[in-house]
Coordinates of C-alpha atoms in Angstrom, one line a residue:
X1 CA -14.4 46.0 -13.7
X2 CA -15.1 44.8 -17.4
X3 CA -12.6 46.9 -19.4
X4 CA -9.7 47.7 -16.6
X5 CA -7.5 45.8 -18.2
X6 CA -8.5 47.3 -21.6
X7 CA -7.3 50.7 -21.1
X8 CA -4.4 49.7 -18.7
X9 CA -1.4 51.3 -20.2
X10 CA 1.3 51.2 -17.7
X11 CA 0.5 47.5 -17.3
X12 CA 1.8 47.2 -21.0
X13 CA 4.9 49.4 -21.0
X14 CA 8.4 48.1 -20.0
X15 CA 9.7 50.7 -17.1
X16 CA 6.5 52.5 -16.9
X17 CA 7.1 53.7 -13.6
X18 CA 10.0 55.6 -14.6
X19 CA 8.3 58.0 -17.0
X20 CA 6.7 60.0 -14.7
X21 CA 9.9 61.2 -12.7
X22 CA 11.7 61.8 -16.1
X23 CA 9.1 63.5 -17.5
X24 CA 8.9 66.1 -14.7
X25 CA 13.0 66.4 -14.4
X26 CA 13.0 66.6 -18.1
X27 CA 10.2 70.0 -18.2
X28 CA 11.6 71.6 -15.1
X29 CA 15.4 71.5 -17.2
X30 CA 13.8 73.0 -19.5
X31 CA 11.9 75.8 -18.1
X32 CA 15.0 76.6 -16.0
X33 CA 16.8 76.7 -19.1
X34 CA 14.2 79.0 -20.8
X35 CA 14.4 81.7 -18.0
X36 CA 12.5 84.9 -18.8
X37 CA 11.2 83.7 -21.5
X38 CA 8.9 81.0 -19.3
X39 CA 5.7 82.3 -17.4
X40 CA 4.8 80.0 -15.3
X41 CA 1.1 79.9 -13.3
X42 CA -0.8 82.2 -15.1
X43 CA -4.0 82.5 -13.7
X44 CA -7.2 81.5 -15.9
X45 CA -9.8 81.0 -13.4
X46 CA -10.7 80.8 -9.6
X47 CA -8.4 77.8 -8.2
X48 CA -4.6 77.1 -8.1
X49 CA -5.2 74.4 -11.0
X50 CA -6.6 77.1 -13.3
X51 CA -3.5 78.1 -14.7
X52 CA -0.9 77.6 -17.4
X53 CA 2.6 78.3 -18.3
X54 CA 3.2 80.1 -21.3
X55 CA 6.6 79.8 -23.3
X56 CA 7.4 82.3 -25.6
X57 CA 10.2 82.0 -28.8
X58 CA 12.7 84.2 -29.2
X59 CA 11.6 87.2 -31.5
X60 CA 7.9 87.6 -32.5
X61 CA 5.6 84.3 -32.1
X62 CA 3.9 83.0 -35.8
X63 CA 1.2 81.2 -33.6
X64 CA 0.7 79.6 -30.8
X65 CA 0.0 76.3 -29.7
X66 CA -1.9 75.5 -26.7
X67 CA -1.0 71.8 -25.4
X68 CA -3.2 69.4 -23.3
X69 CA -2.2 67.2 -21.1
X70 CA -3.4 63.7 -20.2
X71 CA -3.4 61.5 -17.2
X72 CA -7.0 59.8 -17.3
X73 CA -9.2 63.4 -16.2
X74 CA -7.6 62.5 -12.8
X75 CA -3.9 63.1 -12.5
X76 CA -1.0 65.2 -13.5
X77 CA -0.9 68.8 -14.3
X78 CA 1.4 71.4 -16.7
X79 CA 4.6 70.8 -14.9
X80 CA 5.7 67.1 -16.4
X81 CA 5.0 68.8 -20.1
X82 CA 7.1 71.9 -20.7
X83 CA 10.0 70.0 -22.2
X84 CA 7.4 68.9 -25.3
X85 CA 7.2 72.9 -26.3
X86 CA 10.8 72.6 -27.5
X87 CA 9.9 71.8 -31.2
X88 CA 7.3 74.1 -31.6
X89 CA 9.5 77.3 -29.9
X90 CA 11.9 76.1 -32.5
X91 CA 9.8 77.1 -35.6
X92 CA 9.3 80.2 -34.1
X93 CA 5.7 79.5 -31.8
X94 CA 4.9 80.1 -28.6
X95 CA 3.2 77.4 -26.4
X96 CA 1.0 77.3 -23.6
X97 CA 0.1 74.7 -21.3
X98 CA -3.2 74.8 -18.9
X99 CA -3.5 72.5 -15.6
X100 CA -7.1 72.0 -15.0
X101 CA -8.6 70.9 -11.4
X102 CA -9.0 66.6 -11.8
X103 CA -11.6 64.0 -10.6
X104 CA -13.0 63.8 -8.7
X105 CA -13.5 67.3 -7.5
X106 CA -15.3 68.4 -10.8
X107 CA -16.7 66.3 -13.7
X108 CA -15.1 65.7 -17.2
X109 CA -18.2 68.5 -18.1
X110 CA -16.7 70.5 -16.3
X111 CA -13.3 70.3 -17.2
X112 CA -14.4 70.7 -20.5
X113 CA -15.5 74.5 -19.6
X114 CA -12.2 75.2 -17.8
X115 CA -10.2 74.3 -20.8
X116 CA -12.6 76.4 -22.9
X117 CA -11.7 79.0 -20.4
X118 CA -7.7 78.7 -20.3
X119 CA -8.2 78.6 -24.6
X120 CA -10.3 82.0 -24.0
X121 CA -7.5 83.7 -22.0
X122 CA -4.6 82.9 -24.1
X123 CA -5.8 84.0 -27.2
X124 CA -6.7 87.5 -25.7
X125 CA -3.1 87.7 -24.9
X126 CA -1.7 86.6 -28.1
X127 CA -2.1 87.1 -31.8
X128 CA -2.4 84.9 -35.2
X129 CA -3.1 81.2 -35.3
X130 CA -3.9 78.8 -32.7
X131 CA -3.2 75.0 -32.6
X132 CA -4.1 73.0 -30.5
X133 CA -2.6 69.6 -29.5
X134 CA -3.7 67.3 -26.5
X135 CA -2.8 63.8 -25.1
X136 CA -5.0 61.0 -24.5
X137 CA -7.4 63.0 -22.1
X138 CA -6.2 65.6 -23.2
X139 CA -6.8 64.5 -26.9
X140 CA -10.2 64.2 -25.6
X141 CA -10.1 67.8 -24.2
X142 CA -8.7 69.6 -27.4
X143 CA -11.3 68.0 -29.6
X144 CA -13.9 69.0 -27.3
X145 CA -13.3 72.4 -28.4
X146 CA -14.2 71.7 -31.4
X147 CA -18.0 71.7 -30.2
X148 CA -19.5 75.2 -31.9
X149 CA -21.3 75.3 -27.9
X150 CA -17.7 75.7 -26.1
X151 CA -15.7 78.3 -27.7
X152 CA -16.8 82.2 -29.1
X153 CA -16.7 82.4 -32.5
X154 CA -13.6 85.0 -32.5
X155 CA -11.4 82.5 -30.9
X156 CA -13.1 79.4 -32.6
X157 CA -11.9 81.2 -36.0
X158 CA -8.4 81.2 -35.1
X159 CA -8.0 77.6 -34.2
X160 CA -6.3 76.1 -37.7
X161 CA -5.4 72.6 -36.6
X162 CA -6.5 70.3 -33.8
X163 CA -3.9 67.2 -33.3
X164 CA -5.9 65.3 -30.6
X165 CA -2.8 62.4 -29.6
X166 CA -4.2 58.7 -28.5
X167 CA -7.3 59.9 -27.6
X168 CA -10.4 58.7 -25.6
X169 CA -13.1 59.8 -28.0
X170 CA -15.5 57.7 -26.8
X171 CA -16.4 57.9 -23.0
X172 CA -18.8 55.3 -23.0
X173 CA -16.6 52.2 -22.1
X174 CA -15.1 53.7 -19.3
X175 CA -18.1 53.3 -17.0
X176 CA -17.1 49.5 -17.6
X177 CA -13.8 50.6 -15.7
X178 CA -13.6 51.1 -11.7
X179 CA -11.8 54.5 -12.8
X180 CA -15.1 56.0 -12.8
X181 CA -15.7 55.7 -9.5
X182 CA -13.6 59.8 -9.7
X183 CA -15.1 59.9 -12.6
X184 CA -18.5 60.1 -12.1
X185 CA -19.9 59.2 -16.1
X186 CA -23.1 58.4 -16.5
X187 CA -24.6 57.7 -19.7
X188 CA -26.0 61.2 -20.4
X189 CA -22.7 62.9 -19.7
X190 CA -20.7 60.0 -21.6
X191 CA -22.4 60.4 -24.2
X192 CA -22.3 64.3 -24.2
X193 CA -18.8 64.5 -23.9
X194 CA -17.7 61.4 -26.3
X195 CA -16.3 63.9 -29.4
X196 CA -17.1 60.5 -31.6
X197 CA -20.6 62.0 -31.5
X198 CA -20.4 65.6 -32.4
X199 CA -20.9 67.1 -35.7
X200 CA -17.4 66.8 -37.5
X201 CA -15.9 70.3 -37.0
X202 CA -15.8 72.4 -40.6
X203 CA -11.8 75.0 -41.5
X204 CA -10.0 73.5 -39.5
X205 CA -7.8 70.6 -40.0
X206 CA -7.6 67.7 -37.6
X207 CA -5.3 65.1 -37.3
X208 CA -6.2 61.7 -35.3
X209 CA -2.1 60.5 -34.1
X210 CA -1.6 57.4 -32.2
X211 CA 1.3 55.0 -31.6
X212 CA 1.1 51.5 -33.0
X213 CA 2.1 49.4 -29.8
X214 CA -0.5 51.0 -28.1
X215 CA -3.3 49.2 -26.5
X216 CA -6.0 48.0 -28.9
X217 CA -8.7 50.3 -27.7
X218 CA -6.6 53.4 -27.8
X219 CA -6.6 51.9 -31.7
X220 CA -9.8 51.7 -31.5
X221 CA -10.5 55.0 -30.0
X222 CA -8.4 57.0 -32.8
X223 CA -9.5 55.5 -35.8
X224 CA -13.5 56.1 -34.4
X225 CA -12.6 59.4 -34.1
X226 CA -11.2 59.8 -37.3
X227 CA -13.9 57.7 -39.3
X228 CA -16.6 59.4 -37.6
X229 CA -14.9 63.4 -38.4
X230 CA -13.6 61.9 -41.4
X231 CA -10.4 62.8 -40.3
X232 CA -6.5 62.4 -41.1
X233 CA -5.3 59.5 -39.2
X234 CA -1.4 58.9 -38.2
X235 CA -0.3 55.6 -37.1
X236 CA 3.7 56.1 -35.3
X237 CA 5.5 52.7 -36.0
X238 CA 7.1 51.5 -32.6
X239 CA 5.4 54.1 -30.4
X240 CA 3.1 53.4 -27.4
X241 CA 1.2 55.4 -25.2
X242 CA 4.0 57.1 -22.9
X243 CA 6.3 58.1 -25.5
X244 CA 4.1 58.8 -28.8
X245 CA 4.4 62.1 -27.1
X246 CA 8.0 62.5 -27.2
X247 CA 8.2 63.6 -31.2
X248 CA 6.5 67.3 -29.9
X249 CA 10.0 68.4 -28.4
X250 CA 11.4 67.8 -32.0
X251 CA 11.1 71.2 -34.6
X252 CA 11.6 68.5 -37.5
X253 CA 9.1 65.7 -36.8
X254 CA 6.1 65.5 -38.9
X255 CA 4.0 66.3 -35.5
X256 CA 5.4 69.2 -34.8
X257 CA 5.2 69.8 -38.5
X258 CA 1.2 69.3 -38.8
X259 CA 0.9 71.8 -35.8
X260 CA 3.0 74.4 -37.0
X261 CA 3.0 75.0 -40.9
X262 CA 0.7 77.6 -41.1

């Protein structure tokens, strides 16, 4: 298809076949390391997928961060991430990370509501402020939440800073892409679920983050989304789409810092 080759990122990255493994070693260290203090597969919904693990700090949480994770709508789940809730434990937060079920079983639409829902259940167990942080799909997921529609206003209220990470923000071009064959877009739902066309979200801070060696639509993607929410955009010098990422599991990075200084 047309743009394939656009938003090919493995294609671009030296060893990009190696990133998955390490990333999964890498979070189940960590949890395994974490002991009690890691809940893994709490249930949020109907299906195995609806479910997150939830890290807790030591002593009483200042927030909590809910992280997205990407992988195109159609892959991965919360296992690869856990190792990325390091920094924000650190500074005293705890972090939770939802699987949702992929494409093709359900639509983006849908996966929309389920992260809606797994955002819903974790603040009823937890008080104070919510961040939310999400990676390319995920970035798309996270800002989605942002809709007035998708979240009550109780929980909506809480939410003090959205760091959507590389994300697609604009759904159209992928039905140029033979990836939407599990995803299923059509223009209606593109369209619906592109955050470049909702109403810029109002007390809450956002923060558009994207690697500079990343591909040029993934660029293109971040600074649309900031232009159109008139949004804070970070640029990472010498990152690209695999391990922009990485700077979460540090307490002293300026991404952990925009998620956590409240």
């Amino acid at each position: 298809m047309k743009l394939d080759d656009a938003y090919a990122n493995g294609a671009y990255i030296d060893g990009a076949d190696e990133y998955p493994p390490r990333w999964a070693a890498a979070a189940a260290a960590f949890r395994a390391e974490l002991g009690a203090r890691a809940q893994v597969d709490v249930s949020y919904g109907g299906s195995d997928r609806e479910a997150y693990d939830f890290f807790q700090p030591e002593g009483v949480s200042r927030g909590t961060l809910i992280f997205v994770h990407g992988g195109y709508w159609k892959a991965f789940d919360k296992s690869s991430w856990s190792h990325l809730a390091a920094g924000a434990l650190a500074r005293g937060w705890a972090v939770a990370m939802p699987s949702y079920i992929l494409c093709p079983q359900v639509r983006i639409s849908e996966i929309t509501a389920q992260i809606a829902a797994a955002v819903r259940h974790i603040a009823n167990r937890t008080f104070g402020p919510i961040a939310l942080a999400g990676h390319s799909a995920g970035g798309h997921l996270v800002a989605r939440m942002m809709d007035p529609l998708v979240l009550p206003g109780d929980v909506r209220s809480r939410i003090k800073t959205v760091v959507p990470i590389s994300p697609v923000a604009d759904l159209m071009p992928l039905l140029q892409t033979s990836m939407n064959v599990d995803l299923r877009l059509d223009e209606a739902e593109a369209m619906a679920e592109s955050p470049v066309n909702m109403i810029p979200p109002h007390g809450v801070a956002v923060t558009v983050w994207v690697g500079a060696e990343e591909r040029p639509v993934f660029l293109e993607q971040a600074e649309a989304l900031s232009r159109s929410w008139g949004a804070r955009q970070v640029v990472d010098a010498g990152k690209h789409h695999f391990d922009v990422i990485d700077a979460l599991a540090d307490p002293e990075h300026e991404l952990t810092n925009i998620l956590v200084s409240w």
